[in-house]
């Protein structure tokens, strides 16, 4: 079964849940440096396809946070510094 990558208009989209301490930590660290990102609540209604995509890129496991970048690449539970570096790469900023 082919799982469709979620569409995003943001360079950085974090798939997260309110109860997840790793999600909260990543968002807090990105907020501290005013790093822009969109967030998608994976526990919201209608997130079945999103959760299937998360599992498809994490060996069948629903691991969050999973970050999707605008170039189609993704990262599982990345450090904030890695997200900032990828954002610089995507936006061409120094």
XYZ file of C-alpha atoms in Angstrom:
94
model
C 0.000 0.000 0.000
C 1.353 3.397 -0.983
C 0.955 6.069 1.652
C 0.636 9.643 0.434
C 2.946 12.249 1.961
C 0.880 14.976 3.642
C 0.723 18.282 1.799
C 2.240 21.275 3.526
C 2.827 24.887 2.596
C 5.395 25.441 5.342
C 9.128 24.683 5.075
C 8.838 22.875 8.447
C 5.769 20.937 9.594
C 5.824 19.137 12.932
C 3.435 16.255 13.454
C 2.879 16.216 17.201
C 0.467 15.686 20.096
C -0.198 17.817 23.172
C 0.580 14.935 25.551
C 3.994 14.187 24.010
C 6.962 15.496 26.054
C 9.355 15.164 23.093
C 7.009 17.247 20.925
C 6.725 19.889 23.625
C 10.507 20.043 24.063
C 11.141 20.452 20.330
C 8.522 23.189 20.005
C 9.833 25.058 23.067
C 13.386 25.007 21.698
C 12.265 26.200 18.270
C 10.082 28.910 19.824
C 13.035 30.165 21.879
C 14.876 31.034 18.660
C 11.698 32.145 16.859
C 12.104 29.374 14.285
C 8.949 29.250 12.139
C 7.041 25.993 11.752
C 3.537 24.640 11.338
C 2.201 22.024 13.705
C -0.325 19.278 12.997
C -2.122 17.601 15.910
C -1.975 13.902 15.068
C -4.734 13.165 17.598
C -7.279 15.456 15.894
C -10.209 13.937 14.024
C -9.494 12.991 10.431
C -5.765 12.328 10.897
C -5.883 8.686 9.789
C -3.907 9.257 6.595
C -1.373 11.431 8.416
C -0.824 8.758 11.042
C -0.414 6.112 8.338
C 2.280 8.292 6.729
C 4.040 8.715 10.091
C 4.074 4.932 10.525
C 5.263 4.439 6.931
C 8.399 6.532 7.536
C 9.097 5.066 10.995
C 9.213 1.313 10.331
C 5.537 0.865 11.172
C 5.675 2.849 14.412
C 3.701 6.011 15.156
C 6.642 8.030 16.467
C 6.221 11.719 17.184
C 7.437 14.269 16.683
C 7.956 13.504 13.030
C 8.981 16.541 11.001
C 8.200 16.964 7.306
C 10.228 19.447 5.292
C 9.046 21.215 2.145
C 11.567 19.293 0.019
C 9.799 16.036 0.945
C 12.411 14.828 3.414
C 11.529 14.047 7.005
C 13.114 13.520 10.411
C 11.991 11.626 13.482
C 12.373 13.308 16.868
C 15.102 15.670 15.579
C 17.101 18.095 17.674
C 15.991 21.721 17.303
C 19.438 22.602 15.936
C 18.954 20.076 13.111
C 15.559 21.580 12.270
C 17.053 25.084 12.206
C 19.911 23.898 9.959
C 17.477 22.246 7.546
C 15.298 25.372 7.491
C 18.375 27.482 6.582
C 19.141 25.012 3.780
C 15.556 25.184 2.475
C 15.250 28.963 2.620
C 18.798 29.771 1.492
C 19.460 31.889 4.566
C 22.881 31.980 6.183
